[in-house]
PDB file of C-alpha atoms in Angstrom:
ATOM      1  CA  ASP C  26     -27.830 -17.642 -11.439  1.00  0.00           C
ATOM      2  CA  ALA C  27     -24.242 -18.801 -11.448  1.00  0.00           C
ATOM      3  CA  MET C  28     -22.324 -16.960  -8.802  1.00  0.00           C
ATOM      4  CA  VAL C  29     -19.714 -16.810  -6.058  1.00  0.00           C
ATOM      5  CA  ILE C  30     -21.163 -17.142  -2.559  1.00  0.00           C
ATOM      6  CA  GLN C  31     -19.456 -16.282   0.698  1.00  0.00           C
ATOM      7  CA  ASN C  32     -20.612 -17.170   4.189  1.00  0.00           C
ATOM      8  CA  PRO C  33     -21.005 -15.605   6.587  1.00  0.00           C
ATOM      9  CA  ARG C  34     -21.225 -12.018   5.383  1.00  0.00           C
ATOM     10  CA  TYR C  35     -20.162 -10.770   8.824  1.00  0.00           C
ATOM     11  CA  GLN C  36     -18.034 -12.678  11.303  1.00  0.00           C
ATOM     12  CA  VAL C  37     -17.061 -11.619  14.799  1.00  0.00           C
ATOM     13  CA  THR C  38     -14.362 -13.582  16.563  1.00  0.00           C
ATOM     14  CA  GLN C  39     -12.208 -13.208  19.620  1.00  0.00           C
ATOM     15  CA  PHE C  40      -8.514 -12.540  19.634  1.00  0.00           C
ATOM     16  CA  GLY C  41      -6.751 -15.882  19.157  1.00  0.00           C
ATOM     17  CA  LYS C  42      -9.908 -17.914  18.482  1.00  0.00           C
ATOM     18  CA  PRO C  43      -9.718 -19.856  15.191  1.00  0.00           C
ATOM     19  CA  VAL C  44     -12.180 -18.858  12.528  1.00  0.00           C
ATOM     20  CA  THR C  45     -13.142 -20.302   9.135  1.00  0.00           C
ATOM     21  CA  LEU C  46     -14.600 -18.383   6.226  1.00  0.00           C
ATOM     22  CA  SER C  47     -16.241 -20.219   3.368  1.00  0.00           C
ATOM     23  CA  CYS C  48     -16.637 -19.650  -0.334  1.00  0.00           C
ATOM     24  CA  SER C  49     -18.593 -21.613  -2.901  1.00  0.00           C
ATOM     25  CA  GLN C  50     -19.113 -21.148  -6.611  1.00  0.00           C
ATOM     26  CA  THR C  51     -21.493 -22.410  -9.246  1.00  0.00           C
ATOM     27  CA  LEU C  52     -19.394 -21.144 -12.167  1.00  0.00           C
ATOM     28  CA  ASN C  53     -17.355 -24.372 -12.397  1.00  0.00           C
ATOM     29  CA  HIS C  54     -14.191 -22.282 -12.492  1.00  0.00           C
ATOM     30  CA  ASN C  55     -10.884 -24.048 -11.971  1.00  0.00           C
ATOM     31  CA  VAL C  56      -9.171 -21.288  -9.989  1.00  0.00           C
ATOM     32  CA  MET C  57     -10.253 -19.874  -6.637  1.00  0.00           C
ATOM     33  CA  TYR C  58      -8.584 -16.944  -4.868  1.00  0.00           C
ATOM     34  CA  TRP C  59      -8.632 -15.424  -1.402  1.00  0.00           C
ATOM     35  CA  TYR C  60      -7.959 -11.715  -0.946  1.00  0.00           C
ATOM     36  CA  GLN C  61      -7.663  -9.581   2.169  1.00  0.00           C
ATOM     37  CA  GLN C  62      -8.830  -5.984   1.865  1.00  0.00           C
ATOM     38  CA  LYS C  63      -8.381  -3.392   4.580  1.00  0.00           C
ATOM     39  CA  SER C  64     -10.226  -0.119   4.660  1.00  0.00           C
ATOM     40  CA  SER C  65      -9.573   2.197   1.697  1.00  0.00           C
ATOM     41  CA  GLN C  66      -6.935  -0.147   0.267  1.00  0.00           C
ATOM     42  CA  ALA C  67      -6.702  -2.377  -2.773  1.00  0.00           C
ATOM     43  CA  PRO C  68      -7.319  -6.110  -2.293  1.00  0.00           C
ATOM     44  CA  LYS C  69      -4.230  -8.105  -1.375  1.00  0.00           C
ATOM     45  CA  LEU C  70      -3.927 -11.653  -2.685  1.00  0.00           C
ATOM     46  CA  LEU C  71      -3.307 -14.202   0.062  1.00  0.00           C
ATOM     47  CA  PHE C  72      -3.260 -17.405  -1.993  1.00  0.00           C
ATOM     48  CA  HIS C  73      -5.065 -19.258  -4.742  1.00  0.00           C
ATOM     49  CA  TYR C  74      -5.893 -22.770  -5.859  1.00  0.00           C
ATOM     50  CA  TYR C  75      -5.360 -23.757  -9.482  1.00  0.00           C
ATOM     51  CA  ASP C  76      -7.487 -26.889  -9.503  1.00  0.00           C
ATOM     52  CA  LYS C  77      -6.012 -28.771  -6.529  1.00  0.00           C
ATOM     53  CA  ASP C  78      -2.657 -27.001  -6.608  1.00  0.00           C
ATOM     54  CA  PHE C  79      -2.205 -24.531  -3.757  1.00  0.00           C
ATOM     55  CA  ASN C  80      -0.231 -21.348  -4.460  1.00  0.00           C
ATOM     56  CA  ASN C  81       0.737 -19.216  -1.506  1.00  0.00           C
ATOM     57  CA  GLU C  82       1.876 -15.600  -1.807  1.00  0.00           C
ATOM     58  CA  ALA C  83       5.328 -15.077  -0.334  1.00  0.00           C
ATOM     59  CA  ASP C  84       4.176 -12.504   2.212  1.00  0.00           C
ATOM     60  CA  THR C  85       1.063 -14.326   3.439  1.00  0.00           C
ATOM     61  CA  PRO C  86       1.439 -15.042   7.175  1.00  0.00           C
ATOM     62  CA  ASP C  87       1.469 -18.667   8.307  1.00  0.00           C
ATOM     63  CA  ASN C  88      -1.569 -17.819  10.407  1.00  0.00           C
ATOM     64  CA  PHE C  89      -3.617 -18.026   7.212  1.00  0.00           C
ATOM     65  CA  GLN C  90      -4.403 -21.421   5.702  1.00  0.00           C
ATOM     66  CA  SER C  91      -6.737 -22.617   2.997  1.00  0.00           C
ATOM     67  CA  ARG C  92      -8.525 -25.794   1.952  1.00  0.00           C
ATOM     68  CA  ARG C  93     -10.264 -26.712  -1.271  1.00  0.00           C
ATOM     69  CA  PRO C  94     -12.045 -30.024  -0.792  1.00  0.00           C
ATOM     70  CA  ASN C  95     -13.656 -29.937  -4.231  1.00  0.00           C
ATOM     71  CA  THR C  96     -14.093 -27.674  -7.270  1.00  0.00           C
ATOM     72  CA  SER C  97     -16.997 -25.766  -5.766  1.00  0.00           C
ATOM     73  CA  PHE C  98     -15.772 -24.962  -2.265  1.00  0.00           C
ATOM     74  CA  CYS C  99     -12.805 -23.188  -0.761  1.00  0.00           C
ATOM     75  CA  PHE C 100     -12.168 -22.269   2.869  1.00  0.00           C
ATOM     76  CA  LEU C 101      -9.982 -19.676   4.563  1.00  0.00           C
ATOM     77  CA  ASP C 102      -8.783 -20.662   8.033  1.00  0.00           C
ATOM     78  CA  ILE C 103      -7.268 -18.082  10.365  1.00  0.00           C
ATOM     79  CA  ARG C 104      -5.630 -20.081  13.113  1.00  0.00           C
ATOM     80  CA  SER C 105      -5.112 -17.342  15.695  1.00  0.00           C
ATOM     81  CA  PRO C 106      -6.698 -14.085  14.622  1.00  0.00           C
ATOM     82  CA  GLY C 107      -5.041 -10.894  15.740  1.00  0.00           C
ATOM     83  CA  LEU C 108      -6.503  -7.404  15.813  1.00  0.00           C
ATOM     84  CA  GLY C 109      -4.626  -6.665  12.594  1.00  0.00           C
ATOM     85  CA  ASP C 110      -6.527  -9.404  10.777  1.00  0.00           C
ATOM     86  CA  ALA C 111      -9.778  -7.468  10.957  1.00  0.00           C
ATOM     87  CA  ALA C 112     -10.614  -6.835   7.309  1.00  0.00           C
ATOM     88  CA  MET C 113     -12.874  -7.706   4.410  1.00  0.00           C
ATOM     89  CA  TYR C 114     -12.047 -11.122   2.948  1.00  0.00           C
ATOM     90  CA  LEU C 115     -12.933 -11.568  -0.694  1.00  0.00           C
ATOM     91  CA  CYS C 116     -13.160 -14.828  -2.577  1.00  0.00           C
ATOM     92  CA  ALA C 117     -12.826 -14.799  -6.359  1.00  0.00           C
ATOM     93  CA  THR C 118     -12.888 -17.377  -9.131  1.00  0.00           C
ATOM     94  CA  SER C 119     -11.697 -17.550 -12.720  1.00  0.00           C
ATOM     95  CA  ARG C 120     -11.479 -20.087 -15.516  1.00  0.00           C
ATOM     96  CA  GLU C 121      -7.888 -20.191 -16.636  1.00  0.00           C
ATOM     97  CA  GLY C 122      -6.940 -21.153 -20.152  1.00  0.00           C
ATOM     98  CA  THR C 123      -9.767 -19.357 -21.915  1.00  0.00           C
ATOM     99  CA  GLY C 124      -8.073 -16.044 -22.762  1.00  0.00           C
ATOM    100  CA  GLN C 125      -9.614 -13.246 -20.767  1.00  0.00           C
ATOM    101  CA  GLU C 126      -9.700 -15.053 -17.415  1.00  0.00           C
ATOM    102  CA  THR C 127     -11.758 -12.434 -15.644  1.00  0.00           C
ATOM    103  CA  GLN C 128     -11.898 -12.888 -11.884  1.00  0.00           C
ATOM    104  CA  TYR C 129     -15.399 -12.850 -10.446  1.00  0.00           C
ATOM    105  CA  PHE C 130     -15.756 -11.923  -6.811  1.00  0.00           C
ATOM    106  CA  GLY C 131     -18.119 -12.913  -4.069  1.00  0.00           C
ATOM    107  CA  PRO C 132     -19.802 -10.391  -1.745  1.00  0.00           C
ATOM    108  CA  GLY C 133     -17.060 -10.734   0.855  1.00  0.00           C
ATOM    109  CA  THR C 134     -16.958 -11.520   4.572  1.00  0.00           C
ATOM    110  CA  ARG C 135     -16.240  -8.687   7.002  1.00  0.00           C
ATOM    111  CA  LEU C 136     -14.209 -10.029   9.910  1.00  0.00           C
ATOM    112  CA  LEU C 137     -14.141  -8.235  13.235  1.00  0.00           C
ATOM    113  CA  VAL C 138     -11.653  -9.352  15.896  1.00  0.00           C
ATOM    114  CA  LEU C 139     -12.433  -8.417  19.492  1.00  0.00           C
TER     115      LEU C 139
ATOM    116  CA  ALA E  10       6.797  -6.189 -12.491  1.00  0.00           C
ATOM    117  CA  GLN E  11       3.457  -4.577 -13.131  1.00  0.00           C
ATOM    118  CA  LYS E  12       2.192  -1.343 -11.672  1.00  0.00           C
ATOM    119  CA  ILE E  13      -1.175   0.393 -11.819  1.00  0.00           C
ATOM    120  CA  THR E  14      -1.558   4.052 -10.873  1.00  0.00           C
ATOM    121  CA  GLN E  15      -4.853   5.761 -10.179  1.00  0.00           C
ATOM    122  CA  THR E  16      -4.064   9.389  -9.431  1.00  0.00           C
ATOM    123  CA  GLN E  17      -7.561  10.501  -8.408  1.00  0.00           C
ATOM    124  CA  PRO E  18      -8.350   9.543  -4.809  1.00  0.00           C
ATOM    125  CA  GLY E  19     -11.838  11.003  -5.194  1.00  0.00           C
ATOM    126  CA  MET E  20     -14.037  12.292  -7.976  1.00  0.00           C
ATOM    127  CA  PHE E  21     -17.370  14.101  -7.957  1.00  0.00           C
ATOM    128  CA  VAL E  22     -19.896  14.206 -10.785  1.00  0.00           C
ATOM    129  CA  GLN E  23     -23.395  15.513 -11.235  1.00  0.00           C
ATOM    130  CA  GLU E  24     -26.102  12.986 -11.970  1.00  0.00           C
ATOM    131  CA  LYS E  25     -26.615  12.387 -15.723  1.00  0.00           C
ATOM    132  CA  GLU E  26     -23.184  13.780 -16.608  1.00  0.00           C
ATOM    133  CA  ALA E  27     -20.216  11.771 -17.887  1.00  0.00           C
ATOM    134  CA  VAL E  28     -17.097  11.163 -15.824  1.00  0.00           C
ATOM    135  CA  THR E  29     -13.629   9.825 -16.624  1.00  0.00           C
ATOM    136  CA  LEU E  30     -11.612   7.851 -14.086  1.00  0.00           C
ATOM    137  CA  ASP E  31      -7.895   7.781 -14.839  1.00  0.00           C
ATOM    138  CA  CYS E  32      -5.660   4.719 -14.893  1.00  0.00           C
ATOM    139  CA  THR E  33      -2.071   4.446 -16.060  1.00  0.00           C
ATOM    140  CA  TYR E  34      -0.022   1.298 -16.028  1.00  0.00           C
ATOM    141  CA  ASP E  35       3.504   0.047 -16.406  1.00  0.00           C
ATOM    142  CA  THR E  36       4.503  -3.424 -17.528  1.00  0.00           C
ATOM    143  CA  SER E  37       7.240  -5.208 -19.414  1.00  0.00           C
ATOM    144  CA  ASP E  38       4.853  -7.885 -20.696  1.00  0.00           C
ATOM    145  CA  PRO E  39       4.351  -7.750 -24.472  1.00  0.00           C
ATOM    146  CA  SER E  40       0.650  -8.404 -24.028  1.00  0.00           C
ATOM    147  CA  TYR E  41      -1.684  -7.921 -21.092  1.00  0.00           C
ATOM    148  CA  GLY E  42      -5.271  -7.486 -20.033  1.00  0.00           C
ATOM    149  CA  LEU E  43      -6.782  -4.503 -18.261  1.00  0.00           C
ATOM    150  CA  PHE E  44      -9.854  -4.664 -16.017  1.00  0.00           C
ATOM    151  CA  TRP E  45     -12.093  -2.240 -14.187  1.00  0.00           C
ATOM    152  CA  TYR E  46     -14.030  -3.213 -11.065  1.00  0.00           C
ATOM    153  CA  LYS E  47     -16.648  -1.334  -9.048  1.00  0.00           C
ATOM    154  CA  GLN E  48     -16.864  -1.770  -5.288  1.00  0.00           C
ATOM    155  CA  PRO E  49     -19.936  -0.267  -3.593  1.00  0.00           C
ATOM    156  CA  SER E  50     -19.991   0.288   0.148  1.00  0.00           C
ATOM    157  CA  SER E  51     -21.426  -3.225   0.554  1.00  0.00           C
ATOM    158  CA  GLY E  52     -17.981  -4.563  -0.364  1.00  0.00           C
ATOM    159  CA  GLU E  53     -18.610  -6.762  -3.397  1.00  0.00           C
ATOM    160  CA  MET E  54     -16.168  -6.306  -6.296  1.00  0.00           C
ATOM    161  CA  ILE E  55     -18.182  -6.070  -9.495  1.00  0.00           C
ATOM    162  CA  PHE E  56     -16.476  -6.670 -12.842  1.00  0.00           C
ATOM    163  CA  LEU E  57     -17.275  -3.855 -15.278  1.00  0.00           C
ATOM    164  CA  ILE E  58     -15.138  -4.043 -18.409  1.00  0.00           C
ATOM    165  CA  TYR E  59     -12.082  -5.686 -19.971  1.00  0.00           C
ATOM    166  CA  GLN E  60      -9.549  -4.482 -22.554  1.00  0.00           C
ATOM    167  CA  GLY E  61      -6.908  -6.700 -24.126  1.00  0.00           C
ATOM    168  CA  SER E  62      -3.715  -4.975 -25.152  1.00  0.00           C
ATOM    169  CA  TYR E  63      -4.046  -6.198 -28.740  1.00  0.00           C
ATOM    170  CA  ASP E  64      -7.730  -5.456 -29.101  1.00  0.00           C
ATOM    171  CA  GLN E  65      -8.244  -3.173 -32.070  1.00  0.00           C
ATOM    172  CA  GLN E  66     -11.183  -1.311 -30.625  1.00  0.00           C
ATOM    173  CA  ASN E  67     -11.827   0.253 -27.250  1.00  0.00           C
ATOM    174  CA  ALA E  68     -14.069  -1.881 -25.058  1.00  0.00           C
ATOM    175  CA  THR E  69     -17.620  -0.792 -24.295  1.00  0.00           C
ATOM    176  CA  GLU E  70     -20.225  -2.288 -21.958  1.00  0.00           C
ATOM    177  CA  GLY E  71     -23.434  -0.340 -21.721  1.00  0.00           C
ATOM    178  CA  ARG E  72     -22.685   3.003 -20.052  1.00  0.00           C
ATOM    179  CA  TYR E  73     -19.052   2.007 -19.494  1.00  0.00           C
ATOM    180  CA  SER E  74     -16.320   2.503 -22.050  1.00  0.00           C
ATOM    181  CA  LEU E  75     -12.599   2.177 -21.809  1.00  0.00           C
ATOM    182  CA  ASN E  76     -10.434   4.873 -23.398  1.00  0.00           C
ATOM    183  CA  PHE E  77      -7.358   2.767 -24.147  1.00  0.00           C
ATOM    184  CA  GLN E  78      -4.247   4.634 -25.300  1.00  0.00           C
ATOM    185  CA  LYS E  79      -1.506   2.045 -25.551  1.00  0.00           C
ATOM    186  CA  ALA E  80       1.335   4.435 -26.390  1.00  0.00           C
ATOM    187  CA  ARG E  81       0.530   6.509 -23.318  1.00  0.00           C
ATOM    188  CA  LYS E  82      -0.084   3.375 -21.221  1.00  0.00           C
ATOM    189  CA  SER E  83      -3.428   4.612 -20.072  1.00  0.00           C
ATOM    190  CA  ALA E  84      -6.772   2.831 -19.706  1.00  0.00           C
ATOM    191  CA  ASN E  85      -9.278   5.369 -18.483  1.00  0.00           C
ATOM    192  CA  LEU E  86     -12.837   4.368 -17.609  1.00  0.00           C
ATOM    193  CA  VAL E  87     -15.600   6.589 -18.957  1.00  0.00           C
ATOM    194  CA  ILE E  88     -19.025   6.377 -17.329  1.00  0.00           C
ATOM    195  CA  SER E  89     -21.724   8.114 -19.341  1.00  0.00           C
ATOM    196  CA  ALA E  90     -24.984   9.442 -17.901  1.00  0.00           C
ATOM    197  CA  SER E  91     -23.948   8.951 -14.271  1.00  0.00           C
ATOM    198  CA  GLN E  92     -26.506   7.561 -11.843  1.00  0.00           C
ATOM    199  CA  LEU E  93     -26.683   7.818  -8.068  1.00  0.00           C
ATOM    200  CA  GLY E  94     -25.988   4.080  -7.899  1.00  0.00           C
ATOM    201  CA  ASP E  95     -22.626   4.640  -9.575  1.00  0.00           C
ATOM    202  CA  SER E  96     -21.282   6.075  -6.320  1.00  0.00           C
ATOM    203  CA  ALA E  97     -18.612   3.571  -5.302  1.00  0.00           C
ATOM    204  CA  MET E  98     -14.888   2.816  -5.270  1.00  0.00           C
ATOM    205  CA  TYR E  99     -13.480   1.949  -8.693  1.00  0.00           C
ATOM    206  CA  PHE E 100     -10.369  -0.172  -9.184  1.00  0.00           C
ATOM    207  CA  CYS E 101      -8.245  -0.533 -12.298  1.00  0.00           C
ATOM    208  CA  ALA E 102      -6.310  -3.821 -12.543  1.00  0.00           C
ATOM    209  CA  MET E 103      -4.122  -5.729 -14.981  1.00  0.00           C
ATOM    210  CA  ARG E 104      -2.686  -9.192 -15.692  1.00  0.00           C
ATOM    211  CA  GLY E 105       0.037 -10.298 -18.063  1.00  0.00           C
ATOM    212  CA  MET E 106      -0.735 -12.550 -21.007  1.00  0.00           C
ATOM    213  CA  ASN E 107       1.466 -15.226 -22.504  1.00  0.00           C
ATOM    214  CA  ALA E 108       2.130 -15.871 -26.170  1.00  0.00           C
ATOM    215  CA  GLY E 109      -0.837 -18.220 -26.349  1.00  0.00           C
ATOM    216  CA  GLY E 110      -3.181 -15.396 -25.407  1.00  0.00           C
ATOM    217  CA  THR E 111      -4.062 -16.689 -21.961  1.00  0.00           C
ATOM    218  CA  SER E 112      -3.571 -14.719 -18.768  1.00  0.00           C
ATOM    219  CA  TYR E 113      -0.984 -15.568 -16.192  1.00  0.00           C
ATOM    220  CA  GLY E 114       0.148 -14.216 -12.882  1.00  0.00           C
ATOM    221  CA  LYS E 115      -1.838 -12.379 -10.310  1.00  0.00           C
ATOM    222  CA  LEU E 116      -4.102  -9.405 -10.785  1.00  0.00           C
ATOM    223  CA  THR E 117      -2.345  -6.134  -9.962  1.00  0.00           C
ATOM    224  CA  PHE E 118      -4.697  -3.469  -8.593  1.00  0.00           C
ATOM    225  CA  GLY E 119      -4.436   0.289  -8.424  1.00  0.00           C
ATOM    226  CA  GLN E 120      -5.293   2.122  -5.204  1.00  0.00           C
ATOM    227  CA  GLY E 121      -8.776   2.992  -6.374  1.00  0.00           C
ATOM    228  CA  THR E 122     -10.857   6.111  -6.978  1.00  0.00           C
ATOM    229  CA  ILE E 123     -13.923   6.951  -4.905  1.00  0.00           C
ATOM    230  CA  LEU E 124     -16.661   8.309  -7.170  1.00  0.00           C
ATOM    231  CA  THR E 125     -19.499  10.336  -5.682  1.00  0.00           C
ATOM    232  CA  VAL E 126     -22.507  11.142  -7.834  1.00  0.00           C
ATOM    233  CA  HIS E 127     -24.496  14.185  -6.722  1.00  0.00           C
ATOM    234  CA  PRO E 128     -28.236  14.526  -7.484  1.00  0.00           C
TER     235      PRO E 128
END
Protein backbone atom coordinates (compact mmCIF):
# COMPACT_ATOMS: atom_id res chain seq x y z
CA ASP A 1 0.00 0.00 0.00
CA ALA A 2 1.16 3.50 -0.77
CA MET A 3 1.94 5.30 2.43
CA VAL A 4 4.03 7.68 4.50
CA ILE A 5 6.60 5.93 6.70
CA GLN A 6 8.47 7.41 9.62
CA ASN A 7 11.45 5.92 11.42
CA PRO A 8 12.01 5.43 14.21
CA ARG A 9 8.63 5.51 15.92
CA TYR A 10 10.30 6.36 19.24
CA GLN A 11 13.60 8.16 19.65
CA VAL A 12 15.43 8.91 22.87
CA THR A 13 18.32 11.33 22.76
CA GLN A 14 20.44 13.24 25.20
CA PHE A 15 20.35 16.96 25.75
CA GLY A 16 22.52 18.56 23.06
CA LYS A 17 23.15 15.35 21.09
CA PRO A 18 22.20 15.70 17.40
CA VAL A 19 19.37 13.53 16.20
CA THR A 20 17.88 12.77 12.78
CA LEU A 21 14.34 11.67 12.08
CA SER A 22 13.44 10.16 8.74
CA CYS A 23 10.38 10.11 6.54
CA SER A 24 9.74 8.26 3.31
CA GLN A 25 6.74 8.07 1.03
CA THR A 26 5.52 5.85 -1.75
CA LEU A 27 2.77 8.25 -2.87
CA ASN A 28 5.07 10.11 -5.30
CA HIS A 29 3.85 13.39 -3.82
CA ASN A 30 5.79 16.53 -4.66
CA VAL A 31 5.43 18.23 -1.27
CA MET A 32 6.71 16.96 2.07
CA TYR A 33 6.08 18.65 5.42
CA TRP A 34 7.46 18.40 8.94
CA TYR A 35 5.26 19.25 11.91
CA GLN A 36 6.00 19.41 15.62
CA GLN A 37 3.15 18.49 17.95
CA LYS A 38 3.31 18.86 21.71
CA SER A 39 0.89 17.21 24.07
CA SER A 40 -2.76 18.24 23.65
CA GLN A 41 -1.87 20.84 21.02
CA ALA A 42 -2.44 21.19 17.30
CA PRO A 43 0.45 20.32 14.97
CA LYS A 44 2.80 23.21 14.24
CA LEU A 45 4.38 23.41 10.80
CA LEU A 46 8.17 23.65 10.92
CA PHE A 47 8.96 23.68 7.20
CA HIS A 48 8.13 22.00 3.92
CA TYR A 49 9.72 21.07 0.62
CA TYR A 50 7.89 21.84 -2.61
CA ASP A 51 9.86 19.54 -4.90
CA LYS A 52 13.43 20.66 -4.13
CA ASP A 53 12.47 24.10 -2.86
CA PHE A 54 12.80 24.46 0.90
CA ASN A 55 10.27 26.67 2.71
CA ASN A 56 10.97 27.51 6.32
CA GLU A 57 8.34 28.88 8.70
CA ALA A 58 9.36 32.23 10.16
CA ASP A 59 9.25 31.02 13.76
CA THR A 60 11.08 27.71 13.27
CA PRO A 61 14.27 27.74 15.39
CA ASP A 62 17.61 27.47 13.60
CA ASN A 63 18.20 24.32 15.63
CA PHE A 64 15.88 22.53 13.21
CA GLN A 65 17.10 21.68 9.72
CA SER A 66 15.79 19.51 6.93
CA ARG A 67 17.10 17.63 3.90
CA ARG A 68 15.29 16.11 0.96
CA PRO A 69 17.76 14.11 -1.09
CA ASN A 70 15.11 12.79 -3.47
CA THR A 71 11.33 12.74 -4.00
CA SER A 72 10.77 9.84 -1.63
CA PHE A 73 12.81 10.82 1.42
CA CYS A 74 12.93 13.75 3.79
CA PHE A 75 14.92 14.14 7.00
CA LEU A 76 14.52 16.32 10.07
CA ASP A 77 17.79 17.17 11.82
CA ILE A 78 17.78 18.64 15.32
CA ARG A 79 21.29 19.93 15.85
CA SER A 80 21.25 20.39 19.62
CA PRO A 81 18.06 19.09 21.16
CA GLY A 82 16.78 20.83 24.25
CA LEU A 83 14.25 19.57 26.76
CA GLY A 84 11.64 21.75 25.06
CA ASP A 85 12.08 19.85 21.80
CA ALA A 86 10.53 16.71 23.26
CA ALA A 87 7.42 16.21 21.13
CA MET A 88 5.76 14.15 18.44
CA TYR A 89 7.19 14.90 15.00
CA LEU A 90 4.84 14.29 12.11
CA CYS A 91 5.76 14.03 8.46
CA ALA A 92 3.10 14.67 5.84
CA THR A 93 2.93 14.69 2.05
CA SER A 94 0.63 16.16 -0.57
CA ARG A 95 0.45 16.46 -4.33
CA GLU A 96 0.08 20.12 -5.13
CA GLY A 97 -1.64 21.30 -8.27
CA THR A 98 -4.42 18.73 -8.27
CA GLY A 99 -7.17 20.68 -6.48
CA GLN A 100 -7.87 19.15 -3.11
CA GLU A 101 -4.24 18.68 -2.05
CA THR A 102 -5.02 16.64 1.02
CA GLN A 103 -2.06 16.16 3.34
CA TYR A 104 -1.41 12.56 4.32
CA PHE A 105 0.48 11.96 7.52
CA GLY A 106 2.87 9.33 8.70
CA PRO A 107 2.59 7.61 12.10
CA GLY A 108 4.94 10.11 13.72
CA THR A 109 8.13 9.85 15.77
CA ARG A 110 7.94 10.53 19.51
CA LEU A 111 11.14 12.24 20.63
CA LEU A 112 12.25 12.14 24.24
CA VAL A 113 15.16 14.33 25.35
CA LEU A 114 16.97 13.31 28.52
CA ALA B 1 -5.31 35.20 7.99
CA GLN B 2 -7.23 32.03 8.63
CA LYS B 3 -8.58 30.84 11.94
CA ILE B 4 -10.23 27.60 13.02
CA THR B 5 -12.16 27.35 16.28
CA GLN B 6 -13.19 24.12 17.93
CA THR B 7 -15.12 25.05 21.06
CA GLN B 8 -15.52 21.55 22.51
CA PRO B 9 -12.38 20.42 24.34
CA GLY B 10 -14.02 17.06 25.05
CA MET B 11 -17.11 15.18 23.98
CA PHE B 12 -18.69 11.96 25.23
CA VAL B 13 -21.02 9.69 23.28
CA GLN B 14 -22.60 6.32 23.84
CA GLU B 15 -21.62 3.54 21.48
CA LYS B 16 -23.91 3.31 18.41
CA GLU B 17 -25.17 6.87 18.84
CA ALA B 18 -24.38 9.82 16.56
CA VAL B 19 -22.18 12.71 17.62
CA THR B 20 -21.47 16.15 16.16
CA LEU B 21 -18.09 17.83 16.57
CA ASP B 22 -18.21 21.59 16.05
CA CYS B 23 -15.88 23.64 13.87
CA THR B 24 -16.16 27.29 12.92
CA TYR B 25 -13.73 29.14 10.73
CA ASP B 26 -12.77 32.61 9.63
CA THR B 27 -11.04 33.50 6.39
CA SER B 28 -10.86 36.27 3.84
CA ASP B 29 -10.13 33.85 0.99
CA PRO B 30 -12.95 33.66 -1.57
CA SER B 31 -12.54 29.91 -1.78
CA TYR B 32 -11.03 27.37 0.58
CA GLY B 33 -10.94 23.74 1.58
CA LEU B 34 -11.93 22.27 4.92
CA PHE B 35 -10.53 19.01 6.33
CA TRP B 36 -11.15 16.78 9.30
CA TYR B 37 -8.45 14.54 10.77
CA LYS B 38 -8.60 11.88 13.48
CA GLN B 39 -5.66 11.33 15.80
CA PRO B 40 -5.81 8.22 18.01
CA SER B 41 -3.56 7.89 21.03
CA SER B 42 -0.96 6.22 18.79
CA GLY B 43 -0.33 9.65 17.25
CA GLU B 44 -1.00 9.14 13.54
CA MET B 45 -3.13 11.84 11.88
CA ILE B 46 -5.76 10.11 9.77
CA PHE B 47 -7.54 12.05 7.02
CA LEU B 48 -11.31 11.62 7.30
CA ILE B 49 -13.18 13.99 5.01
CA TYR B 50 -12.84 17.06 2.79
CA GLN B 51 -15.26 19.87 1.88
CA GLY B 52 -14.55 22.49 -0.76
CA SER B 53 -16.17 25.86 -0.20
CA TYR B 54 -17.89 25.75 -3.59
CA ASP B 55 -19.03 22.16 -3.38
CA GLN B 56 -22.78 22.02 -3.84
CA GLN B 57 -23.35 19.09 -1.55
CA ASN B 58 -22.12 18.26 1.92
CA ALA B 59 -19.30 15.73 1.90
CA THR B 60 -19.87 12.19 3.15
CA GLU B 61 -17.43 9.32 3.68
CA GLY B 62 -18.94 6.22 5.19
CA ARG B 63 -20.02 7.03 8.75
CA TYR B 64 -18.57 10.54 8.49
CA SER B 65 -20.46 13.49 7.10
CA LEU B 66 -19.69 17.16 7.10
CA ASN B 67 -22.48 19.60 7.94
CA PHE B 68 -21.23 22.60 5.96
CA GLN B 69 -23.05 25.90 6.53
CA LYS B 70 -21.14 28.50 4.56
CA ALA B 71 -23.12 31.53 5.72
CA ARG B 72 -22.48 30.60 9.34
CA LYS B 73 -18.86 29.63 8.57
CA SER B 74 -19.25 26.28 10.20
CA ALA B 75 -18.08 22.82 9.13
CA ASN B 76 -19.24 20.37 11.76
CA LEU B 77 -18.27 16.70 11.60
CA VAL B 78 -21.05 14.19 12.19
CA ILE B 79 -20.09 10.64 13.12
CA SER B 80 -23.00 8.22 12.91
CA ALA B 81 -23.23 4.94 14.81
CA SER B 82 -20.22 5.64 17.02
CA GLN B 83 -17.78 2.81 17.69
CA LEU B 84 -15.31 2.34 20.52
CA GLY B 85 -12.50 2.80 17.99
CA ASP B 86 -13.75 6.32 17.27
CA SER B 87 -12.31 7.47 20.60
CA ALA B 88 -9.58 9.90 19.57
CA MET B 89 -8.65 13.56 19.12
CA TYR B 90 -10.33 15.19 16.12
CA PHE B 91 -8.89 18.20 14.31
CA CYS B 92 -10.63 20.55 11.91
CA ALA B 93 -8.31 22.30 9.43
CA MET B 94 -8.48 24.57 6.39
CA ARG B 95 -6.42 25.86 3.45
CA GLY B 96 -7.06 28.70 1.04
CA MET B 97 -7.64 28.04 -2.64
CA ASN B 98 -6.61 30.20 -5.56
CA ALA B 99 -8.69 31.12 -8.58
CA GLY B 100 -7.47 28.05 -10.43
CA GLY B 101 -9.01 25.80 -7.79
CA THR B 102 -5.75 24.57 -6.31
CA SER B 103 -4.82 24.91 -2.66
CA TYR B 104 -2.15 27.22 -1.42
CA GLY B 105 -0.64 28.15 1.89
CA LYS B 106 -0.30 26.07 4.97
CA LEU B 107 -2.94 24.03 6.72
CA THR B 108 -4.47 25.90 9.65
CA PHE B 109 -5.60 23.60 12.47
CA GLY B 110 -8.08 24.07 15.27
CA GLN B 111 -7.17 23.06 18.82
CA GLY B 112 -8.95 19.74 18.57
CA THR B 113 -11.77 17.90 20.33
CA ILE B 114 -11.19 14.73 22.33
CA LEU B 115 -14.02 12.27 21.67
CA THR B 116 -14.66 9.44 24.11
CA VAL B 117 -17.05 6.67 23.12
CA HIS B 118 -18.59 4.78 26.04
CA PRO B 119 -19.74 1.14 25.69
